[in-house]
mmCIF file of C-alpha atoms in Angstrom:
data_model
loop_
_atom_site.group_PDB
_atom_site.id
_atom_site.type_symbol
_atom_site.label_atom_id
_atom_site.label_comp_id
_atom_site.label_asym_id
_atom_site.label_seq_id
_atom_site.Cartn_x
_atom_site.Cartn_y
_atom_site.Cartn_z
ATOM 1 C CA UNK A 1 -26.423 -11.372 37.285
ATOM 2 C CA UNK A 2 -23.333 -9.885 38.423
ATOM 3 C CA UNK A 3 -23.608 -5.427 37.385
ATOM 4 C CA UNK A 4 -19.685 -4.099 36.785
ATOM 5 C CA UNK A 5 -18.704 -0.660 36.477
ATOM 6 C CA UNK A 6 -15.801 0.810 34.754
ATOM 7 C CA UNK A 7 -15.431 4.060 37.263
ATOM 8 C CA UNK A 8 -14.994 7.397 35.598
ATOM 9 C CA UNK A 9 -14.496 7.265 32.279
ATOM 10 C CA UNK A 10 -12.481 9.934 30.080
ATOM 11 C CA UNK A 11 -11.534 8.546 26.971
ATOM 12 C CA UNK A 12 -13.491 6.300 24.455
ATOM 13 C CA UNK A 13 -12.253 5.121 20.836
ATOM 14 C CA UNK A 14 -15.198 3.611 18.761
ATOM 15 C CA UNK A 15 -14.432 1.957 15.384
ATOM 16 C CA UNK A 16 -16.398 0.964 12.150
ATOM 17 C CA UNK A 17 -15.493 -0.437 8.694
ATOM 18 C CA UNK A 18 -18.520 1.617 7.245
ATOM 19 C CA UNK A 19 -20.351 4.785 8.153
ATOM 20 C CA UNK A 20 -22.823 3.760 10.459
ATOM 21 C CA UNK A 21 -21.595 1.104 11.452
ATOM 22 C CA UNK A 22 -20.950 2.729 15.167
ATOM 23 C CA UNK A 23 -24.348 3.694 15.450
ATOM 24 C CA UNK A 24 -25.706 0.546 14.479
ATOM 25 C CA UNK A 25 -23.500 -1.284 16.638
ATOM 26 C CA UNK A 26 -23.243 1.043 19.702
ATOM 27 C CA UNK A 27 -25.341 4.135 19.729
ATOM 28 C CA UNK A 28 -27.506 3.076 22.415
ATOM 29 C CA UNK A 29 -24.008 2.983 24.661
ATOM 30 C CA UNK A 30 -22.585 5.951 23.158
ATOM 31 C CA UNK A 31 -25.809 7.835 24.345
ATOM 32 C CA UNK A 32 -25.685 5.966 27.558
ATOM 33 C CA UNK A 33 -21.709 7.128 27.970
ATOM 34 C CA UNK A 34 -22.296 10.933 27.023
ATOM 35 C CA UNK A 35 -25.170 11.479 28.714
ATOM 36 C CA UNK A 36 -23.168 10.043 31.639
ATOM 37 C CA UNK A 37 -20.108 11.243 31.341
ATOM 38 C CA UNK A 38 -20.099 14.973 29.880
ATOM 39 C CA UNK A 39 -16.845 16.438 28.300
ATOM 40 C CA UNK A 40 -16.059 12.789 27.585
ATOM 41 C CA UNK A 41 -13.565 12.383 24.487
ATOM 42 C CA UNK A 42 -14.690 10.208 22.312
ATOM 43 C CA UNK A 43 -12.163 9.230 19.171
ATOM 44 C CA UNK A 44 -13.905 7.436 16.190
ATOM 45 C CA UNK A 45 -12.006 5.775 13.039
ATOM 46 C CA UNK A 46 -14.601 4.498 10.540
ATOM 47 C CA UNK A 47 -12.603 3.113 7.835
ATOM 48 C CA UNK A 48 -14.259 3.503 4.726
ATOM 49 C CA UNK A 49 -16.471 6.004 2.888
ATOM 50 C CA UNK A 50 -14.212 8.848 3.079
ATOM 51 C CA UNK A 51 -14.875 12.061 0.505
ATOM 52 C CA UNK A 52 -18.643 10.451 -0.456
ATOM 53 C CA UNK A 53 -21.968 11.922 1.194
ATOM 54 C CA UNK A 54 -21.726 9.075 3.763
ATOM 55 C CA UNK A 55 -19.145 11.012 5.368
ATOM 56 C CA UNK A 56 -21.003 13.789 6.045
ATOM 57 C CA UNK A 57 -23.754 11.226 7.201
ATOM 58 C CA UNK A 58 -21.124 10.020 9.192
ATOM 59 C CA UNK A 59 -20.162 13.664 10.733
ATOM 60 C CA UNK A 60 -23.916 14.574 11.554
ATOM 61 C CA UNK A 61 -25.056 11.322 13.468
ATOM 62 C CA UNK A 62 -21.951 10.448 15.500
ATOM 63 C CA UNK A 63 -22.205 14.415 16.610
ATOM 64 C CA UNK A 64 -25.718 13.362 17.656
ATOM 65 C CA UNK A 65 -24.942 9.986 19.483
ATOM 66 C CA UNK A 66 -22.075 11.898 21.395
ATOM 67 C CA UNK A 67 -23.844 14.543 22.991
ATOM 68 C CA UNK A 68 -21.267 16.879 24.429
ATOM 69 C CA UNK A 69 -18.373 14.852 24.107
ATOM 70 C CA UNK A 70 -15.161 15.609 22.574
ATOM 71 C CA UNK A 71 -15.753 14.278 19.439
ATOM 72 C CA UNK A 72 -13.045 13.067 17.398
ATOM 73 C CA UNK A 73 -13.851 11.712 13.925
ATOM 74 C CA UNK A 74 -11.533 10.346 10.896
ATOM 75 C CA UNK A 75 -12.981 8.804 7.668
ATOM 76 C CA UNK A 76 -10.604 6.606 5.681
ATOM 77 C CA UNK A 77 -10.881 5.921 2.026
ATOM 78 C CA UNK A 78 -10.179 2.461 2.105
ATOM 79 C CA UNK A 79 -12.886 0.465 -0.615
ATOM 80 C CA UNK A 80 -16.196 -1.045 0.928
ATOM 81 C CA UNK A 81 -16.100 -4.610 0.963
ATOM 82 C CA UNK A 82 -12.114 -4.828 0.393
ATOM 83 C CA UNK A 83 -10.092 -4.637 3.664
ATOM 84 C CA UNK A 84 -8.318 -7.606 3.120
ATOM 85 C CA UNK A 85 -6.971 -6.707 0.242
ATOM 86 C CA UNK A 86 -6.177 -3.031 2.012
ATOM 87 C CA UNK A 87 -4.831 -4.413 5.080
ATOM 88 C CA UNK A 88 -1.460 -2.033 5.476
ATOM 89 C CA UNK A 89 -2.960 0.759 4.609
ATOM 90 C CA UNK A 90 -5.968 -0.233 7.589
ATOM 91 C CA UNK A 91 -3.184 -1.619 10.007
ATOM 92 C CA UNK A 92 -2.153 1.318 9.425
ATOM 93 C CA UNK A 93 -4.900 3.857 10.481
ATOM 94 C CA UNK A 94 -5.411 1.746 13.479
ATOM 95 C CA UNK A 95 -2.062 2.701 14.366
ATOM 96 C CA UNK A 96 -2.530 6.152 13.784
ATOM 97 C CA UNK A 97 -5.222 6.206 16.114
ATOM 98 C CA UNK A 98 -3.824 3.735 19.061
ATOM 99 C CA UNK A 99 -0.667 6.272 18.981
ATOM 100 C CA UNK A 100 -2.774 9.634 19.943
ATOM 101 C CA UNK A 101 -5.276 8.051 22.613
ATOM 102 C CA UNK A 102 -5.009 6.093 25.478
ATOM 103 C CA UNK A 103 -8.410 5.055 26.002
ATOM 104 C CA UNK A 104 -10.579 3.835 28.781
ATOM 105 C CA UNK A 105 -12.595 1.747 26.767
ATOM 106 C CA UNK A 106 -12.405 0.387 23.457
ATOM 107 C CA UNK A 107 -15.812 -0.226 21.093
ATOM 108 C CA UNK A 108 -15.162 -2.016 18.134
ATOM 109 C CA UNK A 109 -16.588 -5.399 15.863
ATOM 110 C CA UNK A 110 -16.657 -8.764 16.969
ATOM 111 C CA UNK A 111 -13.652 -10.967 16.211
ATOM 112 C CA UNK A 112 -16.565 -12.997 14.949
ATOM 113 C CA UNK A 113 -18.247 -10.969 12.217
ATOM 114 C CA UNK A 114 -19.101 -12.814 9.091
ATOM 115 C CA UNK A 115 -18.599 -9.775 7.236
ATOM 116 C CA UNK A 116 -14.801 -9.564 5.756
ATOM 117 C CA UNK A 117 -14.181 -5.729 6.549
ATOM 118 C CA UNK A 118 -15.864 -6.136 10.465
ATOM 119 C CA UNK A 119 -13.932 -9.076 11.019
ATOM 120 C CA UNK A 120 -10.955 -7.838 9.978
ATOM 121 C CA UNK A 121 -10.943 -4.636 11.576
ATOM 122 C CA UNK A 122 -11.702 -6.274 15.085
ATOM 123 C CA UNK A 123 -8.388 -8.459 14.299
ATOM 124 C CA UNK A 124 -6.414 -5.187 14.067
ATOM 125 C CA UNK A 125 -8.111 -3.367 17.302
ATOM 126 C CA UNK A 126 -7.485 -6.486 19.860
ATOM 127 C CA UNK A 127 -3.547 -6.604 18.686
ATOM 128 C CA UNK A 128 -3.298 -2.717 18.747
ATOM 129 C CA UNK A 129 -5.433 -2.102 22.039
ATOM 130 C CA UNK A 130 -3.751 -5.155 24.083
ATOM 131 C CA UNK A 131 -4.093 -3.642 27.053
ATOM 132 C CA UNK A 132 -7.374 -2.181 27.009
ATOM 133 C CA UNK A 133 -11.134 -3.424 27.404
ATOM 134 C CA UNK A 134 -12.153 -3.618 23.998
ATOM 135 C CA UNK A 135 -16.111 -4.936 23.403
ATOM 136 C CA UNK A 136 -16.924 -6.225 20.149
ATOM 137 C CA UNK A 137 -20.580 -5.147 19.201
ATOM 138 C CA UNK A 138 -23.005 -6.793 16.899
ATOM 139 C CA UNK A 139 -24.668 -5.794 13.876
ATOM 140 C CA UNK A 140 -27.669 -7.465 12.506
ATOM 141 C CA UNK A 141 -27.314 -9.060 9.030
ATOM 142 C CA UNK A 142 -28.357 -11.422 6.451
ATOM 143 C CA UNK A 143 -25.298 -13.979 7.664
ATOM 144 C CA UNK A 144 -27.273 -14.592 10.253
ATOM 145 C CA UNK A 145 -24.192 -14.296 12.401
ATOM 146 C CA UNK A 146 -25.149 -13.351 15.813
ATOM 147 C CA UNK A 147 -24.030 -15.432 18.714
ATOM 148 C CA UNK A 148 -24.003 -15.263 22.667
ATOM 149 C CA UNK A 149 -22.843 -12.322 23.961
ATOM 150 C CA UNK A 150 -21.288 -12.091 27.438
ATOM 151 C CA UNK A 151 -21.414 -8.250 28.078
ATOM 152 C CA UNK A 152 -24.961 -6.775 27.909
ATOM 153 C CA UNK A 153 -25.068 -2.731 28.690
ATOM 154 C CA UNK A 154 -28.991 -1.860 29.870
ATOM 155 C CA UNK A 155 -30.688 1.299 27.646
ATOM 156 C CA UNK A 156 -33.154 3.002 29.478
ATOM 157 C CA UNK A 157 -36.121 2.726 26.828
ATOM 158 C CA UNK A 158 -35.559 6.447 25.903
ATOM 159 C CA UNK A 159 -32.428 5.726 24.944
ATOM 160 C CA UNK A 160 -33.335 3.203 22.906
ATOM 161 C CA UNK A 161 -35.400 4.988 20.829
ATOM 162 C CA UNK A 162 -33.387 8.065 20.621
ATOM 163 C CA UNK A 163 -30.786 5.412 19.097
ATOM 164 C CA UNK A 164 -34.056 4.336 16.533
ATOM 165 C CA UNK A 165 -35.065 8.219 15.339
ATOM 166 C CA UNK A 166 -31.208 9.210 15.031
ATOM 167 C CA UNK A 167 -30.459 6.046 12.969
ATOM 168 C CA UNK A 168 -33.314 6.634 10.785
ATOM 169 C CA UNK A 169 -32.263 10.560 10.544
ATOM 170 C CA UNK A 170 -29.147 10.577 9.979
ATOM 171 C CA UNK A 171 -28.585 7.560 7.137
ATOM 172 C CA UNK A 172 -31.039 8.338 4.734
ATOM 173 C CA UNK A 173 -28.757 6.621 2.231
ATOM 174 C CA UNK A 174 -29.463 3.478 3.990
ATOM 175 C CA UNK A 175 -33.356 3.780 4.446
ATOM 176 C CA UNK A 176 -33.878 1.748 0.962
ATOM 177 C CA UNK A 177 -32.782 -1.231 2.910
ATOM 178 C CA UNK A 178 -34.963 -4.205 3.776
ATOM 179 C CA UNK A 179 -33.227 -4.658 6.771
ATOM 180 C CA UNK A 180 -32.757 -1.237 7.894
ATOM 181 C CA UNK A 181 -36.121 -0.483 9.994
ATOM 182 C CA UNK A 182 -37.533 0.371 13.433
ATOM 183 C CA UNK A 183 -38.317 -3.229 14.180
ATOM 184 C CA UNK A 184 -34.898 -5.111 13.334
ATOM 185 C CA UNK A 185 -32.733 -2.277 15.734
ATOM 186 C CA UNK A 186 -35.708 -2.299 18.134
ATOM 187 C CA UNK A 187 -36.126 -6.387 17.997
ATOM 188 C CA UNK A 188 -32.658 -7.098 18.931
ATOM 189 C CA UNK A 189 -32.414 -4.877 21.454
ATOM 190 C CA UNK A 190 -35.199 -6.386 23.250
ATOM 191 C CA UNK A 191 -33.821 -9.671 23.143
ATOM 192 C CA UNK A 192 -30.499 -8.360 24.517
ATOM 193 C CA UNK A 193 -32.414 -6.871 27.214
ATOM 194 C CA UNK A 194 -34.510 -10.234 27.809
ATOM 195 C CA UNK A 195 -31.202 -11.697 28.218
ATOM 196 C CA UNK A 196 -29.811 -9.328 30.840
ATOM 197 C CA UNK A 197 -33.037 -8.478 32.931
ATOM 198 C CA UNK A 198 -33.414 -5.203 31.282
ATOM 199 C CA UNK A 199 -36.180 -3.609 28.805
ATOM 200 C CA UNK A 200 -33.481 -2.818 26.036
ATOM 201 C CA UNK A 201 -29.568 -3.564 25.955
ATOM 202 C CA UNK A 202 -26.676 -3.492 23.269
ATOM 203 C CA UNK A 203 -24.514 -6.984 23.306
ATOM 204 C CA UNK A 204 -20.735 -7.375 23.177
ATOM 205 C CA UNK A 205 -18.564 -10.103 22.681
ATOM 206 C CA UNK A 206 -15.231 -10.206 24.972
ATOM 207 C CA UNK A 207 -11.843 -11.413 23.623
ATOM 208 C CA UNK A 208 -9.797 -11.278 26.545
ATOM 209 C CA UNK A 209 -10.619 -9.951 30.134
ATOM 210 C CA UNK A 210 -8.121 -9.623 32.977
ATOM 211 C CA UNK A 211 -9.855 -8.752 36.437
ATOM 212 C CA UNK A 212 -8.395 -7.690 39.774
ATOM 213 C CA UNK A 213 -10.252 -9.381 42.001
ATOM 214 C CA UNK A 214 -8.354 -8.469 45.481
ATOM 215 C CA UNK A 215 -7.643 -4.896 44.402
#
């Protein structure tokens, strides 16, 4: 297995359709990153939950998975479940947020989600961010939707559960659900890291990668 390296990285823009999606999705990496990379800005767009107590859910665990980053957070309004049917107004705030960073790296859903508002959102990032390395990361659901990833990033086993105790502290408005446990976060990341020689790992998908190979 081929290890790749991005060099030094200064700017990061993470992306969700829902509060908590990012951790879910990411928060292994985004620990990984900060803890790596201090001062690192970090711009986040979730798109939905705005003005409800999942924003402040929202505020209080992505200050916690970006441990002395630059932390830049928006919460849209847009309705849960209805991007489609909100797609200027999301086109929109991905805009807003492609015009004030230039990022290094981009984290955002798989093109491949079942979910509508995932899906849809990872549409919008690849045709805003054309020039960037965006990875699409996974979430866990009943769709039964994951595939084969191609990108695996290793999580010390700290790390991983760090990403565990945070999720489970900071979205108590999500602990009712019969999914939402130690074993189905833990479980998948040790498959991921099965799959790239590691104890733990998060999983991306990759749209489109250009490489320099005699630079």
């Amino acid at each position: 297995m081929i290890r790749l390296g991005t060099g030094r990285l200064e700017r990061v823009v993470a992306v969700g359709a829902h509060c908590d999606d990012i951790a879910i999705g990411v928060g292994g990496t985004l620990l990984t990153l900060c803890r790596a990379h201090p001062g690192l800005r970090v711009d986040a767009l979730v798109l939905s939950g705005g003005g409800t107590e999942r924003e402040q859910e929202e505020q209080e665990a992505l200050a916690a998975f970006c441990p002395g980053a630059d932390l830049r957070l928006t919460v849209d309004k847009l309705p849960d479940g209805r991007l489609p049917a909100h797609w200027a107004e999301a086109k929109a705030a991905v805009e807003e947020l492609r015009a004030r960073t230039e990022p290094d790296l981009v984290l955002a859903p798989r093109t491949e989600d079942a979910h509508q508002d995932h899906r849809g959102l990872a549409k919008l990032m690849t045709t805003a961010f054309r020039d960037h390395l965006v990875l699409g990361y996974e979430i866990v659901k009943w769709d039964g939707d994951l595939g084969r990833p191609v990108v695996y990033q290793p999580l010390a086993p700290e790390t991983a559960e760090d990403k565990v105790r945070l999720l489970q502290e900071h979205y108590p408005s999500q602990r009712h659900r019969p999914w939402y446990d130690r074993e189905a976060f833990l479980g998948l990341a040790r498959i991921r890291g099965i799959e790239s020689n590691a104890r733990y790992a998060e999983a991306f998908a990759v749209t489109k990668l250009t490489v320099d190979l005699g630079g």
